[in-house]
Coordinates of C-alpha atoms in Angstrom, one line a residue:
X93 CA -56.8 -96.0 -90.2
X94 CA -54.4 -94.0 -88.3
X95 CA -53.5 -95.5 -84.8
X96 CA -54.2 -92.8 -82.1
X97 CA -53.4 -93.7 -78.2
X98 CA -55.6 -90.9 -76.2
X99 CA -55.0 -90.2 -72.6
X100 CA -58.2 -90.4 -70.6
X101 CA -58.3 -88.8 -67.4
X102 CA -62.0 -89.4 -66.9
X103 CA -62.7 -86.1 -67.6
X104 CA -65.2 -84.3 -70.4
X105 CA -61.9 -82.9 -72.0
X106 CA -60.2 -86.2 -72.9
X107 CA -63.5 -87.5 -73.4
X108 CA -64.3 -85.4 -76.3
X109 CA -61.5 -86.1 -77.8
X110 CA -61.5 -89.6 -77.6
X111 CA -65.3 -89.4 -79.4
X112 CA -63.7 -86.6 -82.1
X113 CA -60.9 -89.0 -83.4
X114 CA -63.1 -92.0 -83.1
X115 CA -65.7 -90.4 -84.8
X116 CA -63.3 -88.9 -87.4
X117 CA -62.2 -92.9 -88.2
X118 CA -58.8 -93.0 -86.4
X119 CA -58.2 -96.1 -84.9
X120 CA -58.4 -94.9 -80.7
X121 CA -57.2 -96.6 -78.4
X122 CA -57.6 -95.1 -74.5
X123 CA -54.6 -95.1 -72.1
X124 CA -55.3 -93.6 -68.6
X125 CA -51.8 -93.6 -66.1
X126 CA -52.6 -94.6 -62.6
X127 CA -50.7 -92.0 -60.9
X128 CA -51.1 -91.8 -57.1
X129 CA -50.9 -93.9 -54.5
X130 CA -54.1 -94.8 -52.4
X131 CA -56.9 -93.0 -53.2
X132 CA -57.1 -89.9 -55.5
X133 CA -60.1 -88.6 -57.7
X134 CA -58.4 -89.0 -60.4
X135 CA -56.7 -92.8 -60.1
X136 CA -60.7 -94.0 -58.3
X137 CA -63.4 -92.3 -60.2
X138 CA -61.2 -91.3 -63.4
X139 CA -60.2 -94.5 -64.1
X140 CA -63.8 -95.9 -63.8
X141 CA -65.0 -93.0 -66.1
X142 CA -62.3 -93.2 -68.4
X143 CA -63.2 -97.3 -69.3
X144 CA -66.6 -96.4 -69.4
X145 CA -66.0 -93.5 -72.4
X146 CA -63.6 -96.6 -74.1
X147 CA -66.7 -99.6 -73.5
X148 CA -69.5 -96.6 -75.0
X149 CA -66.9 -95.6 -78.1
X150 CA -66.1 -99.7 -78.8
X151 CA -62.2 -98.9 -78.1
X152 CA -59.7 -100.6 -76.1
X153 CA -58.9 -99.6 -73.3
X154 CA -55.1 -100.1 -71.2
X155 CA -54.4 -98.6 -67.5
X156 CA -50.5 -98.3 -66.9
X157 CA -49.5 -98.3 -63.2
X158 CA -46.8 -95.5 -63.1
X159 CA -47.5 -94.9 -58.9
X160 CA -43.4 -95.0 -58.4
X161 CA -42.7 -92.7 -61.2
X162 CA -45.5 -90.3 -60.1
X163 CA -44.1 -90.5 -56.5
X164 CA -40.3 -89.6 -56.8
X165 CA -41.4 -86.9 -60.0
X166 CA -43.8 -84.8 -58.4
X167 CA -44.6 -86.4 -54.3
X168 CA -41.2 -86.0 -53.7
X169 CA -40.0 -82.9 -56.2
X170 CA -43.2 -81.3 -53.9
X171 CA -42.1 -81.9 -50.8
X172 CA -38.1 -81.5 -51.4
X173 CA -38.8 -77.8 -53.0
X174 CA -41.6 -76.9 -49.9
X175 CA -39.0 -77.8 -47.4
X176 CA -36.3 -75.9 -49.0
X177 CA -38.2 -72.7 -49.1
X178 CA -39.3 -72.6 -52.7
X179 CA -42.8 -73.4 -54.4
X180 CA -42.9 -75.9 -56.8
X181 CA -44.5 -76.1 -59.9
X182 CA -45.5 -79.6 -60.4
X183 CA -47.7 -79.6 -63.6
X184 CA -45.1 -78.8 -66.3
X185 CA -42.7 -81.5 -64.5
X186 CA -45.6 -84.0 -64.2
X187 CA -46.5 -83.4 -68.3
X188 CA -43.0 -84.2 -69.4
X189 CA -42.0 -86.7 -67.4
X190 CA -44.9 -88.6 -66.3
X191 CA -47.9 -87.9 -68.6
X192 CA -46.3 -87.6 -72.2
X193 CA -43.2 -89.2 -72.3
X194 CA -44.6 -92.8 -70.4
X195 CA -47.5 -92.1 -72.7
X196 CA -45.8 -91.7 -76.0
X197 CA -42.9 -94.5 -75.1
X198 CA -46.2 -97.2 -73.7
X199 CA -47.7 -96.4 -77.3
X200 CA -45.1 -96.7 -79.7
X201 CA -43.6 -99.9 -77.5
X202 CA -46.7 -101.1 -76.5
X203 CA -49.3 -100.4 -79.1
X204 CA -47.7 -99.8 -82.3
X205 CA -48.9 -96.3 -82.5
X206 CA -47.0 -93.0 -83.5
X207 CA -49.2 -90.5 -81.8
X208 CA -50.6 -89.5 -78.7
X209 CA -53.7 -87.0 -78.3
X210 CA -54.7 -85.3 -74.7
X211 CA -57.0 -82.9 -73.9
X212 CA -54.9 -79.9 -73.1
X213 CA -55.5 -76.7 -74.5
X214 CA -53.1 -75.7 -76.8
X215 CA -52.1 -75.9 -80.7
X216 CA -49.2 -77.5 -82.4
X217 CA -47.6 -76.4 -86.0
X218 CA -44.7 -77.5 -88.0
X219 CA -42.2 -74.9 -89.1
X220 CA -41.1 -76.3 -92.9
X221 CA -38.9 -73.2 -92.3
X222 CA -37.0 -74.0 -89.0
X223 CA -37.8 -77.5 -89.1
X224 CA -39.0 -77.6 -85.7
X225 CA -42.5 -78.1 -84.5
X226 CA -44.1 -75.1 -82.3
X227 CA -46.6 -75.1 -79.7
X228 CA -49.1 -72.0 -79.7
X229 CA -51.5 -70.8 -77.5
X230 CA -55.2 -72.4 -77.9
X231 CA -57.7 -70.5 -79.7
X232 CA -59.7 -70.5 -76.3
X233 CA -57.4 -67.9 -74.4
X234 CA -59.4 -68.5 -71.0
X235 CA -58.1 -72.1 -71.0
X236 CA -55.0 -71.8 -72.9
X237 CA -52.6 -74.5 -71.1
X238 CA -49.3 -73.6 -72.8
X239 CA -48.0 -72.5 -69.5
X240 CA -47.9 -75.7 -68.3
X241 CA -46.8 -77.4 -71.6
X242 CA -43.0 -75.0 -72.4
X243 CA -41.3 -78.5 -71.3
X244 CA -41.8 -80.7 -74.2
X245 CA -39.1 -81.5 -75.9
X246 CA -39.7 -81.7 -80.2
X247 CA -40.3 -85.1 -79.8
X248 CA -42.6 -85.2 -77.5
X249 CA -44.4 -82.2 -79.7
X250 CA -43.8 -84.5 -83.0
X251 CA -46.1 -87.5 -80.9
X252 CA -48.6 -85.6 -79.6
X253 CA -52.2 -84.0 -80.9
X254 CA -54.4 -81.8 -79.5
X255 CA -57.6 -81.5 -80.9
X256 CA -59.0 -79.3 -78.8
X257 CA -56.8 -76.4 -79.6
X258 CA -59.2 -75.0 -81.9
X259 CA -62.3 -75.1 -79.6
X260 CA -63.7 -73.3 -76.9
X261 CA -64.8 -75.1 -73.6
X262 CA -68.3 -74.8 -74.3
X263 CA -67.9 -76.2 -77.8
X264 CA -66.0 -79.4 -75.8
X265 CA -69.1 -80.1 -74.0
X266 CA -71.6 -79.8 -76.8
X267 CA -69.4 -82.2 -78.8
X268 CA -69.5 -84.3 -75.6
X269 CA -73.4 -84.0 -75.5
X270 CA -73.4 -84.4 -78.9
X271 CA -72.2 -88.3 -78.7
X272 CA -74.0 -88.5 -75.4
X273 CA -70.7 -89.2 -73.3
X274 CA -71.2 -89.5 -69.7
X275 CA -68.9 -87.2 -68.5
X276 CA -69.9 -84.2 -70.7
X277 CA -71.7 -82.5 -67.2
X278 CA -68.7 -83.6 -65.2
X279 CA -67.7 -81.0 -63.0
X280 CA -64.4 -79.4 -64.3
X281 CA -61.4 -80.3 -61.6
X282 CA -60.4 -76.7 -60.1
X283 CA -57.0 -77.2 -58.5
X284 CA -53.8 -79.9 -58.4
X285 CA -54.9 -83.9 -58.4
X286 CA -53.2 -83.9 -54.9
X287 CA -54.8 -80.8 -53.7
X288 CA -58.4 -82.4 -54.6
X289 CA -57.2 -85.9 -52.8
X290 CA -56.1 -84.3 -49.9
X291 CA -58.4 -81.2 -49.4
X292 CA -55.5 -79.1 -49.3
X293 CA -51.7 -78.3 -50.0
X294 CA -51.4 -77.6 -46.8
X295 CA -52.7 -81.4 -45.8
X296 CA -50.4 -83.1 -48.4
X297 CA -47.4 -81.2 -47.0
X298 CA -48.7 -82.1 -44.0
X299 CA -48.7 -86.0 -44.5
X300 CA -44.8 -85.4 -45.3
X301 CA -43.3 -82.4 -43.3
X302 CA -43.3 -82.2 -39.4
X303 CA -44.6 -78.4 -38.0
X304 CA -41.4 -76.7 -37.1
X305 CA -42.2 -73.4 -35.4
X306 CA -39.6 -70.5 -36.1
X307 CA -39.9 -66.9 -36.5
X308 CA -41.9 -64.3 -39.1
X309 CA -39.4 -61.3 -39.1
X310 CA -38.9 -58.1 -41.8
X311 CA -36.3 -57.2 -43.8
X312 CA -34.1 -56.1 -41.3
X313 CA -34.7 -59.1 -39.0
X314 CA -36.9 -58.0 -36.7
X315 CA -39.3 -60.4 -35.0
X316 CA -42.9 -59.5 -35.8
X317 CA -44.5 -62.6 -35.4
X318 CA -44.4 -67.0 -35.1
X319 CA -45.0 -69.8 -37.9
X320 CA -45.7 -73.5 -37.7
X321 CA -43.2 -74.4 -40.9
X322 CA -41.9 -72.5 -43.8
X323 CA -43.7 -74.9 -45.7
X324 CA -46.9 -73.5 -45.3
X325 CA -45.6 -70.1 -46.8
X326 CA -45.1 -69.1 -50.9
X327 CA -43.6 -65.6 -51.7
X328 CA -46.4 -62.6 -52.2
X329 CA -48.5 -64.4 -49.8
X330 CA -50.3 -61.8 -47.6
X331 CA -53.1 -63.6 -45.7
X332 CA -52.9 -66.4 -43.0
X333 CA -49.7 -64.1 -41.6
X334 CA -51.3 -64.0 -38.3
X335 CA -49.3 -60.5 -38.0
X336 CA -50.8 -56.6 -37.0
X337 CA -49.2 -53.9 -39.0
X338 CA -50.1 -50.5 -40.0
X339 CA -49.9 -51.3 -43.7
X340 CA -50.3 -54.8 -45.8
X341 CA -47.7 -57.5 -45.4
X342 CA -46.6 -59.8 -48.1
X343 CA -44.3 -63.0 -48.1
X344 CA -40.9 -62.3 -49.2
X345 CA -38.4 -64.6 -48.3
X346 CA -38.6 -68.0 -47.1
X347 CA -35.4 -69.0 -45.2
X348 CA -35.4 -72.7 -44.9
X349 CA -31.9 -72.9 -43.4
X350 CA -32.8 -70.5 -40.4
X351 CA -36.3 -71.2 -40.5
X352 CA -37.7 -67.9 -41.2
X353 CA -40.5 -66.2 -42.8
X354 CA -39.6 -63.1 -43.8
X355 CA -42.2 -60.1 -44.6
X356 CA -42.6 -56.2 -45.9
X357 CA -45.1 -54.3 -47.7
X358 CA -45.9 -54.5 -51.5
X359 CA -42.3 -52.3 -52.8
X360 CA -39.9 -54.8 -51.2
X361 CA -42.4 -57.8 -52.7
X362 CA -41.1 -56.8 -56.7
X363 CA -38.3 -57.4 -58.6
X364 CA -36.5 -56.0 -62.0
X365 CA -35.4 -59.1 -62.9
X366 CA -35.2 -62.9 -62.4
X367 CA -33.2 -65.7 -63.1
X368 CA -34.5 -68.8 -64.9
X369 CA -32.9 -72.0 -65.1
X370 CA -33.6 -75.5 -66.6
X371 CA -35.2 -73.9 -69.5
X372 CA -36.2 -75.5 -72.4
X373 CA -36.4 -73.8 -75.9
X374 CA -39.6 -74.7 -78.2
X375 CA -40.7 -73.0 -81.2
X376 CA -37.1 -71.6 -82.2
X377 CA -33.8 -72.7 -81.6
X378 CA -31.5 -71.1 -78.4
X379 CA -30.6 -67.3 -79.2
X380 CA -26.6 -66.0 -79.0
X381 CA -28.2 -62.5 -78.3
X382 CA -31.0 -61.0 -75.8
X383 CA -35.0 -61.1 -77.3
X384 CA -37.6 -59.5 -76.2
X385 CA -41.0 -61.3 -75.4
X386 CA -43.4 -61.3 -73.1
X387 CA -43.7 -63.5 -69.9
X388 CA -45.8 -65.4 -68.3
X389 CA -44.4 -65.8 -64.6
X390 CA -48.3 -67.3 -63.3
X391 CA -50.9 -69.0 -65.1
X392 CA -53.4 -66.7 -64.6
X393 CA -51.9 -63.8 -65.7
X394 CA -50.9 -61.5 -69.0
X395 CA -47.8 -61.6 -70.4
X396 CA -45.7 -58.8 -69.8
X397 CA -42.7 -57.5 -72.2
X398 CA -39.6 -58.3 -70.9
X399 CA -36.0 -58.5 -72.1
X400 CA -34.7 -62.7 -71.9
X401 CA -30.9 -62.9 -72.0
X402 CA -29.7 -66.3 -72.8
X403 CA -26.9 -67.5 -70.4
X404 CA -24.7 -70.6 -69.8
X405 CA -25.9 -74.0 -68.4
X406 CA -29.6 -73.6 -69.9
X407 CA -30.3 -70.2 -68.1
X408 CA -31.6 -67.3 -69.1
X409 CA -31.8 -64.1 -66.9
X410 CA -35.4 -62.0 -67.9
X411 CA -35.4 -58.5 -67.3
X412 CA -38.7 -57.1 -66.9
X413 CA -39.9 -53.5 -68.9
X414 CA -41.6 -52.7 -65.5
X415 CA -40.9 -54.7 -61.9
X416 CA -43.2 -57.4 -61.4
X417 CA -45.2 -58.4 -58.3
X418 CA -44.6 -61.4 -55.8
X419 CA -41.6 -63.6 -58.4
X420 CA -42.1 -67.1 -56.7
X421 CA -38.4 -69.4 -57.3
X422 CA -39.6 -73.1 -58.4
X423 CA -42.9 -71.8 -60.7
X424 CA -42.5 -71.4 -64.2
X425 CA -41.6 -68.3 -66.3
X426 CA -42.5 -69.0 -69.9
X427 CA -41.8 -66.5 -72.5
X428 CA -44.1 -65.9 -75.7
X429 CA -43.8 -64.2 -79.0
X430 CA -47.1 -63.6 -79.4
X431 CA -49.4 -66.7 -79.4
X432 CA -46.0 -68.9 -80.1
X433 CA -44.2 -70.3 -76.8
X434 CA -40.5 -69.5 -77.3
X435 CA -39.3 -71.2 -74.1
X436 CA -39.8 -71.6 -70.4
X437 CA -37.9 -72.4 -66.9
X438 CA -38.3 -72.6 -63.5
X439 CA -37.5 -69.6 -61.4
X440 CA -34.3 -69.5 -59.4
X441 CA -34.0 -67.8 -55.7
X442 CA -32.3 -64.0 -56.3

């Protein structure tokens, strides 16, 4: 049998998949990270969830203490991008460099095993062709998770399975009704793992980042209003300004240097274009000539054509077919050909 190391977050996703390989006579073996420090939903109640799925399926099951990793990856990449004025995108960082690399390297060091298998939402093929293994959208488009996945690198794709790919939601929980697993009625987690331990992002940032007061101003730099902390502030954000104006007022600029907030209505909120950097190319080697795709620049939201020009020092600049809406630096822009992911980055500041 086939040696499988499945990532159990104590969840009904993971969950299912653990039962699906066991139950397809791979060898499983669970592996849940302990990733926060103190107590978090998903290093308390996870981890107790997660061993009981291994002790009903009759697998092992091995808990890696990766706290320190977790904290200087994504505690403190969160609260070094908030303070500088830019909004972070910490699940793409956190599934390279803390979820599937630790996994894959634990299970080929520890546990003699070649693969890892998670419960994201999302499809992997081999090109014969290109020789390069490609990550697709999942067949469930409502949960598709390849926005959040554009950082693998090839070797990370050639370790890893997702068996859920090819299912929809619902399906997941029958399959985890079918083999009576105790989680298949969990209630889904709807927002960041520090975001549910803290009750907000605005309490984490709290926990790190004093209140600086310092003025909300327009365009032109004049004073319309006071905030508590450019940390508390992300680009297209229109409510919790505190500010009366004739028309709606939208987020942006954040001006961490002079501590400013700056504000104007819809127009001044899109942009042409955008710079991308750290990117990361997929399914297809790095182009010597512009391609057109389509973008993802949020997770929820559709792809929109664009033009992606490939530049030095992985960057790319992406010029949009039609200007786009509230372009936050520090998420993700992720370009598509279809259901294939071609490759992402992080949004720069203009």
């Amino acid at each position: 049998m086939e040696k499988v190391v499945v990532g159990l977050s104590g969840g009904v996703d993971s969950s299912a998949v653990a039962a699906i390989l066991h139950h397809q006579g791979y060898e499983v073996i669970g592996l849940t990270l302990w990733l926060m420090k103190g107590k978090g939903q998903c290093c308390s109640e996870g981890m107790v969830d997660a061993a009981h799925i291994c002790e009903q399926l009759g697998v092992p099951h091995h808990v890696v203490d990766i706290r320190d990793i977790f904290q200087a990856n994504i505690v403190d990449y969160l609260v070094t991008g908030y303070s500088a004025g830019v909004t972070p995108l910490p699940c793409s960082q956190c599934n390279k460099t803390v979820k599937f690399g630790p996994m894959l390297e634990y299970a080929r060091e520890k546990l003699d095993s070649k693969k890892i298998a998670t419960g994201h939402y999302a499809r992997i093929n081999y090109n014969k062709t290109s020789g390069r293994y490609e990550l697709l959208r999942a067949f469930d488009r409502n949960k598709d998770q390849t926005y959040f996945l554009y950082d693998l690198s090839q070797d990370l794709l050639a370790g890893s399975m997702f068996p859920l790919g090819e299912v929809e939601k619902s399906e997941t929980r029958r399959i985890a009704a079918q083999y009576n697993l105790q989680t298949a009625d969990k209630p889904e987690s709807q927002d960041l793992c520090l975001v549910e331990s803290n009750g907000s992002m605005r309490a984490f940032l709290d926990k790190y980042l004093a209140p600086k007061k310092g003025d909300i101003v327009d365009a032109d730099g004049k004073i319309l209003g006071e905030h508590d902390g450019v940390h508390h502030y992300t680009i297209g954000q229109r409510k919790g300004l505190g500010i009366a104006a004739a028309q709606p007022l939208y987020v942006i600029g954040l001006d961490a240097g002079a501590n400013r907030v700056i504000v104007g209505d819809r127009t001044t909120a899109t942009d042409p274009e955008c710079s991308v950097a750290r990117v990361n190319w997929v399914s297809i080697e790095e182009p010597c000539s512009p391609i057109r795709a389509g973008v993802q620049v949020r997770y929820r939201c559709e792809a929109v054509p664009v033009t992606v020009i490939p530049l030095e020092n992985s960057r790319v600049k992406i010029v949009f077919d039609e200007p786009q809406f509230s372009i936050t630096p520090g998420q993700a822009a992720v370009w598509y050909d279809g259901e294939k992911v071609l490759g992402g980055g992080i949004i720069e500041r203009f």
